[in-house]
Amino acid sequence: MRFLSSFVAPFLLLAAGAAQAASSWGFDNAKLTVSPKKAAASTKEKVVREFSDKLPILETPVAFSSSDSLKIFLTAKEDGKGKRPHQAFLILREPTLGLEAPFPLIVKDNGMATVEIKHSDLPVQLAIAAGPLRAFLVLASFGSSEGLYKPIFDLEVKLDQAATPIVYQKPLRYGKLAEIHHIFKEGDDSPPMVISIVFMLTILGAYPGLVFAWINFGANLSHLSEAARVAGIAHITFFGSVVAMEVFFYLYYQSWNLFQVLPFIGLLGILIFLSGTNALGEVQRRRLAGER
Amino acid sequence: MNSLISFFVLLFVSLVCAISSSGNRLLVVLEDVAEKQAYSKFLGDLEGRGFQINYETPKSESLSLFHLGEKSYDHVLFLPTKSRALGPNLAPKILLDFINANGNILLALSASQPTSTSIVSLLLELDIHLPPDRQGLVVDHFNYDGLASPEKHDVLLLPPPGPLRPDVKDFFSPASANDELVAFPNGVGQTLGSGALLAPIMRAPSTAYSYNPKEQTEAIDDLFASGAQLSLVSTLQARNSARLTVLGSAEMLTDKWFDAKVKKVGEKKEVSTLNREFAKLVSGWTFKETGVLRVNWIEHHLNEAGASNASNPKIYRIKNDVTYSISLSEYSWDKYIPFTVLESDDLQLEFSMLSPFHRLKLNPTTSSEDSTTYSVSFKLPDQHGIFNFKVNYKRPFYSNVEEKNTVSVRHFAHDEFPRSYVISGAWPWLMGIGATVTGWLAFCALWLYSKPTTKAEESKKTQ
């Protein structure tokens, strides 16, 4: 990122400057204090830390709760003499997003500078930051003196648990959105195949039982030869038409619609009537003759 | 005959010179027409790319952005003017109407004079904020040019900006072979509101800040902005894809800075500036020569075996398999080229009624000389109703693509439900019907053809 490349260069500058002792900005008598706002009422003590432009960044982060106020005191110096720089900022930077918030220091003519930061001064994105914020100090001015851009401490922002939580709504930015796949309704399920098979077998098992019972009652087809001799065509047509009627019902189930089936069963009905008079007449003859 | 020949000549000429995708009439507004000498290379580059340039001052009475309801120019370039306001012909409302009529504006500001109130009002309308008192200067005590501004530090040297986000294409980084930099001399920084239409091209480095040089105080009283919150070149792309770019430093377009040699403080060697290429990229984007998308055609059809795959039917059925394709081209300087979506970005199709039921990534399938086809196949939801195929592709720096096709989705017809023989729970019933039918036929046969056996005969037999 550009931010990284633009402050790596000043770091190199600083190293070069320290070695060369050219005209450059620095600071002295620097300390930061974190004090609770209502000093008398609270039991917490004031935290005072010192930092310097020669030493690296403070190791332990500075804790900053919502009732505290952070104050920084330092004396800005150009080449060892206290002077007022044009730019004296404390920049708080959130490391994951790279967002920075500047806090200008109030500097007097002799270089003594102070700044006070309260929780309410922090922009919302920094106030809800999960990790510590890094604080940089920038002291620079016009002319050829090298400026100072140095991280001095880490700041851990602790939010008050009891207070209403800060809700931060990210602004709309155009970009791709989450994919959505429609969840289809579950189709109707059939019960397990086993149940179907068991009941099919039960029905199938009823069939031989029926045939067995009929035979026990003396079922036979003895009159078939006599019927065929007397009115064979009529019987074939009649019985065939009854079977054909069932076939048409099956075709209606399988694929035909009503308008295809109706003409056929209409014709079949006529055929059943005509052949049936003869076939059933033959049956009546047998009944009247006492054979039934 | 003569008029026919001249018609064809003119047609050919206009085809060759039509470089911007939205017209080539450019108006340059400057204080004094003689000033254009200072920008001769930049304006010469624009003319070379096919723009017809008219030069006007804000006080000129014949200046009018509209004529009989239509725009008389397609693009406007504002260079810094000394007057307090731009006059009645360039009132903020007229400039807004120009943007709403699809006109593009490139605004160049300068820290040497206060920005005119018309421009400040226009920018405020668009949520771009300028320093208070309409005057500010961006300085950076760590990234300045040691040759040109060793004391004042007001010439910033910046590397090519890079992409705005990982999923946004980078249109504004000139190729920099050996660490060349973009010079930003004497410029005004802006802060942007949080709308989605605003996007910065180039932000100030962390140590830069803006102050008012007219104020005599030695230190900064009221900081306008600093660091990356200060945007040096900002853009707005309206919902109709009209573009407005605010260039904080008009001097970066002058001949002096197109070919300058600069040495950043702390560096050893001199490098040349990238201002010419950067100006070409920024003006090319603003005047719709790059980053313009065009939808060539959209097609959707039913994708099921044995069914008709006629294009764009008006009605589908629930749970149909459907394929949707869209063909996109991108305009790049002078011709349309196939549009390629970045790896980290997706072109998405929404199949939605009131809210999206599907939001799917469109994958590139075929590519031709000037377009790429993106398509996806999916199953329609099991909700019937009126649905829309929506492609809503809005990204920073690309023109907006919003396409909506409406189709009906009907429910199953009475004969499209699964038949009972495929439902295993129905098999016992079917078996029962079969048993009934065969039992009936067997009974008929027995009734017609059987001979009764009497009990006497039976008992005779057993005895």
Short mmCIF file of N, CA, C and O in Angstrom, two decimals, chain A residues 38-89:
data_model
loop_
_atom_site.label_atom_id
_atom_site.label_comp_id
_atom_site.label_asym_id
_atom_site.label_seq_id
_atom_site.Cartn_x
_atom_site.Cartn_y
_atom_site.Cartn_z
N LYS A 38 -12.96 12.14 36.34
CA LYS A 38 -13.33 12.64 37.66
C LYS A 38 -12.30 12.08 38.64
O LYS A 38 -12.51 11.02 39.22
N ALA A 39 -11.20 12.81 38.78
CA ALA A 39 -10.05 12.25 39.52
C ALA A 39 -10.38 11.94 40.96
O ALA A 39 -9.95 10.95 41.52
N ALA A 40 -11.17 12.78 41.55
CA ALA A 40 -11.43 12.58 42.98
C ALA A 40 -12.31 11.36 43.19
O ALA A 40 -12.11 10.58 44.12
N ALA A 41 -13.30 11.17 42.35
CA ALA A 41 -14.27 10.11 42.61
C ALA A 41 -13.71 8.73 42.27
O ALA A 41 -14.10 7.74 42.87
N SER A 42 -12.79 8.68 41.32
CA SER A 42 -12.41 7.34 40.86
C SER A 42 -11.28 6.78 41.71
O SER A 42 -10.52 7.49 42.34
N THR A 43 -11.17 5.48 41.71
CA THR A 43 -10.12 4.84 42.49
C THR A 43 -8.87 4.58 41.65
O THR A 43 -7.86 4.17 42.15
N LYS A 44 -9.00 4.80 40.34
CA LYS A 44 -7.84 4.49 39.48
C LYS A 44 -6.80 5.57 39.62
O LYS A 44 -7.10 6.75 39.81
N GLU A 45 -5.57 5.18 39.45
CA GLU A 45 -4.51 6.18 39.57
C GLU A 45 -4.15 6.71 38.20
O GLU A 45 -4.39 6.10 37.19
N LYS A 46 -3.48 7.84 38.25
CA LYS A 46 -3.01 8.42 37.01
C LYS A 46 -1.83 7.60 36.51
O LYS A 46 -0.94 7.23 37.26
N VAL A 47 -1.82 7.30 35.21
CA VAL A 47 -0.71 6.53 34.62
C VAL A 47 0.20 7.52 33.91
O VAL A 47 -0.26 8.31 33.09
N VAL A 48 1.46 7.50 34.24
CA VAL A 48 2.40 8.42 33.60
C VAL A 48 3.47 7.60 32.91
O VAL A 48 4.08 6.73 33.51
N ARG A 49 3.65 7.82 31.61
CA ARG A 49 4.72 7.09 30.89
C ARG A 49 5.59 8.13 30.21
O ARG A 49 5.11 9.16 29.76
N GLU A 50 6.85 7.80 30.10
CA GLU A 50 7.74 8.71 29.39
C GLU A 50 8.15 8.08 28.09
O GLU A 50 8.25 6.86 27.97
N PHE A 51 8.40 8.92 27.10
CA PHE A 51 8.91 8.38 25.84
C PHE A 51 9.90 9.38 25.27
O PHE A 51 10.00 10.51 25.75
N SER A 52 10.62 8.94 24.27
CA SER A 52 11.69 9.80 23.78
C SER A 52 11.87 9.60 22.29
O SER A 52 11.46 8.58 21.73
N ASP A 53 12.49 10.58 21.65
CA ASP A 53 12.68 10.42 20.21
C ASP A 53 13.88 9.56 19.88
O ASP A 53 14.10 9.21 18.74
N LYS A 54 14.69 9.22 20.90
CA LYS A 54 15.82 8.36 20.58
C LYS A 54 15.45 6.89 20.73
O LYS A 54 15.98 6.02 20.07
N LEU A 55 14.56 6.61 21.69
CA LEU A 55 14.25 5.21 22.00
C LEU A 55 13.14 4.71 21.07
O LEU A 55 12.36 5.49 20.54
N PRO A 56 13.07 3.37 20.92
CA PRO A 56 11.98 2.85 20.10
C PRO A 56 10.63 2.95 20.81
O PRO A 56 10.55 3.46 21.92
N ILE A 57 9.63 2.41 20.14
CA ILE A 57 8.26 2.54 20.62
C ILE A 57 8.12 1.85 21.97
O ILE A 57 8.79 0.87 22.25
N LEU A 58 7.26 2.39 22.81
CA LEU A 58 7.05 1.80 24.13
C LEU A 58 6.53 0.38 23.98
O LEU A 58 5.67 0.11 23.15
N GLU A 59 7.04 -0.50 24.85
CA GLU A 59 6.70 -1.91 24.63
C GLU A 59 5.28 -2.24 24.99
O GLU A 59 4.58 -2.92 24.25
N THR A 60 4.85 -1.81 26.17
CA THR A 60 3.50 -2.20 26.58
C THR A 60 2.52 -1.15 26.11
O THR A 60 2.78 0.05 26.21
N PRO A 61 1.37 -1.59 25.67
CA PRO A 61 0.40 -0.60 25.20
C PRO A 61 -0.18 0.19 26.36
O PRO A 61 -0.20 -0.27 27.49
N VAL A 62 -0.63 1.38 26.07
CA VAL A 62 -1.23 2.25 27.09
C VAL A 62 -2.72 1.98 27.09
O VAL A 62 -3.37 2.02 26.05
N ALA A 63 -3.27 1.71 28.25
CA ALA A 63 -4.70 1.42 28.31
C ALA A 63 -5.48 2.72 28.34
O ALA A 63 -5.10 3.67 29.01
N PHE A 64 -6.61 2.74 27.65
CA PHE A 64 -7.37 3.99 27.49
C PHE A 64 -8.84 3.64 27.60
O PHE A 64 -9.44 3.14 26.65
N SER A 65 -9.42 3.88 28.78
CA SER A 65 -10.84 3.53 28.94
C SER A 65 -11.71 4.71 28.58
O SER A 65 -11.24 5.83 28.35
N SER A 66 -13.01 4.47 28.59
CA SER A 66 -13.91 5.51 28.10
C SER A 66 -14.03 6.68 29.06
O SER A 66 -14.44 7.76 28.68
N SER A 67 -13.64 6.50 30.31
CA SER A 67 -13.75 7.63 31.22
C SER A 67 -12.40 8.34 31.38
O SER A 67 -12.27 9.26 32.17
N ASP A 68 -11.39 7.91 30.62
CA ASP A 68 -10.06 8.49 30.79
C ASP A 68 -9.84 9.63 29.81
O ASP A 68 -10.55 9.76 28.82
N SER A 69 -8.81 10.42 30.11
CA SER A 69 -8.39 11.39 29.12
C SER A 69 -6.88 11.28 29.00
O SER A 69 -6.15 11.20 29.99
N LEU A 70 -6.41 11.23 27.76
CA LEU A 70 -4.99 11.02 27.46
C LEU A 70 -4.36 12.37 27.20
O LEU A 70 -4.85 13.14 26.37
N LYS A 71 -3.29 12.66 27.92
CA LYS A 71 -2.63 13.95 27.68
C LYS A 71 -1.19 13.68 27.31
O LYS A 71 -0.53 12.81 27.89
N ILE A 72 -0.70 14.44 26.37
CA ILE A 72 0.70 14.30 25.95
C ILE A 72 1.37 15.66 26.15
O ILE A 72 0.83 16.69 25.76
N PHE A 73 2.57 15.64 26.77
CA PHE A 73 3.35 16.88 26.93
C PHE A 73 4.70 16.63 26.30
O PHE A 73 5.32 15.60 26.55
N LEU A 74 5.19 17.55 25.50
CA LEU A 74 6.57 17.43 25.02
C LEU A 74 7.07 18.81 24.62
O LEU A 74 6.29 19.76 24.51
N THR A 75 8.37 18.88 24.42
CA THR A 75 8.95 20.13 23.93
C THR A 75 9.55 19.83 22.58
O THR A 75 10.49 19.03 22.46
N ALA A 76 9.01 20.50 21.54
CA ALA A 76 9.55 20.27 20.19
C ALA A 76 10.84 21.04 20.03
O ALA A 76 10.94 22.20 20.43
N LYS A 77 11.81 20.37 19.42
CA LYS A 77 13.12 21.03 19.30
C LYS A 77 13.63 20.86 17.90
O LYS A 77 13.59 19.77 17.34
N GLU A 78 14.15 21.97 17.35
CA GLU A 78 14.85 21.86 16.08
C GLU A 78 16.32 22.06 16.37
O GLU A 78 16.72 23.12 16.86
N ASP A 79 17.11 21.03 16.07
CA ASP A 79 18.55 21.08 16.37
C ASP A 79 18.82 21.39 17.83
O ASP A 79 19.73 22.14 18.16
N GLY A 80 17.98 20.84 18.69
CA GLY A 80 18.25 21.04 20.11
C GLY A 80 17.66 22.31 20.69
O GLY A 80 17.66 22.49 21.90
N LYS A 81 17.15 23.20 19.87
CA LYS A 81 16.58 24.44 20.41
C LYS A 81 15.06 24.34 20.33
O LYS A 81 14.51 23.98 19.28
N GLY A 82 14.39 24.71 21.36
CA GLY A 82 12.93 24.64 21.37
C GLY A 82 12.34 25.57 20.34
O GLY A 82 12.60 26.77 20.34
N LYS A 83 11.54 25.03 19.45
CA LYS A 83 10.96 25.87 18.41
C LYS A 83 9.57 25.37 18.08
O LYS A 83 9.21 24.24 18.41
N ARG A 84 8.80 26.20 17.39
CA ARG A 84 7.43 25.83 17.10
C ARG A 84 7.34 25.31 15.67
O ARG A 84 7.54 26.07 14.73
N PRO A 85 7.06 24.03 15.47
CA PRO A 85 6.95 23.52 14.09
C PRO A 85 5.57 23.85 13.52
O PRO A 85 4.61 24.04 14.26
N HIS A 86 5.51 23.92 12.20
CA HIS A 86 4.21 24.18 11.58
C HIS A 86 3.27 22.98 11.72
O HIS A 86 2.08 23.13 11.89
N GLN A 87 3.86 21.80 11.61
CA GLN A 87 3.04 20.60 11.71
C GLN A 87 3.44 19.82 12.95
O GLN A 87 4.56 19.36 13.05
N ALA A 88 2.53 19.72 13.90
CA ALA A 88 2.78 18.89 15.09
C ALA A 88 1.50 18.10 15.31
O ALA A 88 0.51 18.60 15.82
N PHE A 89 1.52 16.85 14.85
CA PHE A 89 0.32 16.02 14.93
C PHE A 89 0.63 14.78 15.73
O PHE A 89 1.73 14.24 15.67
#
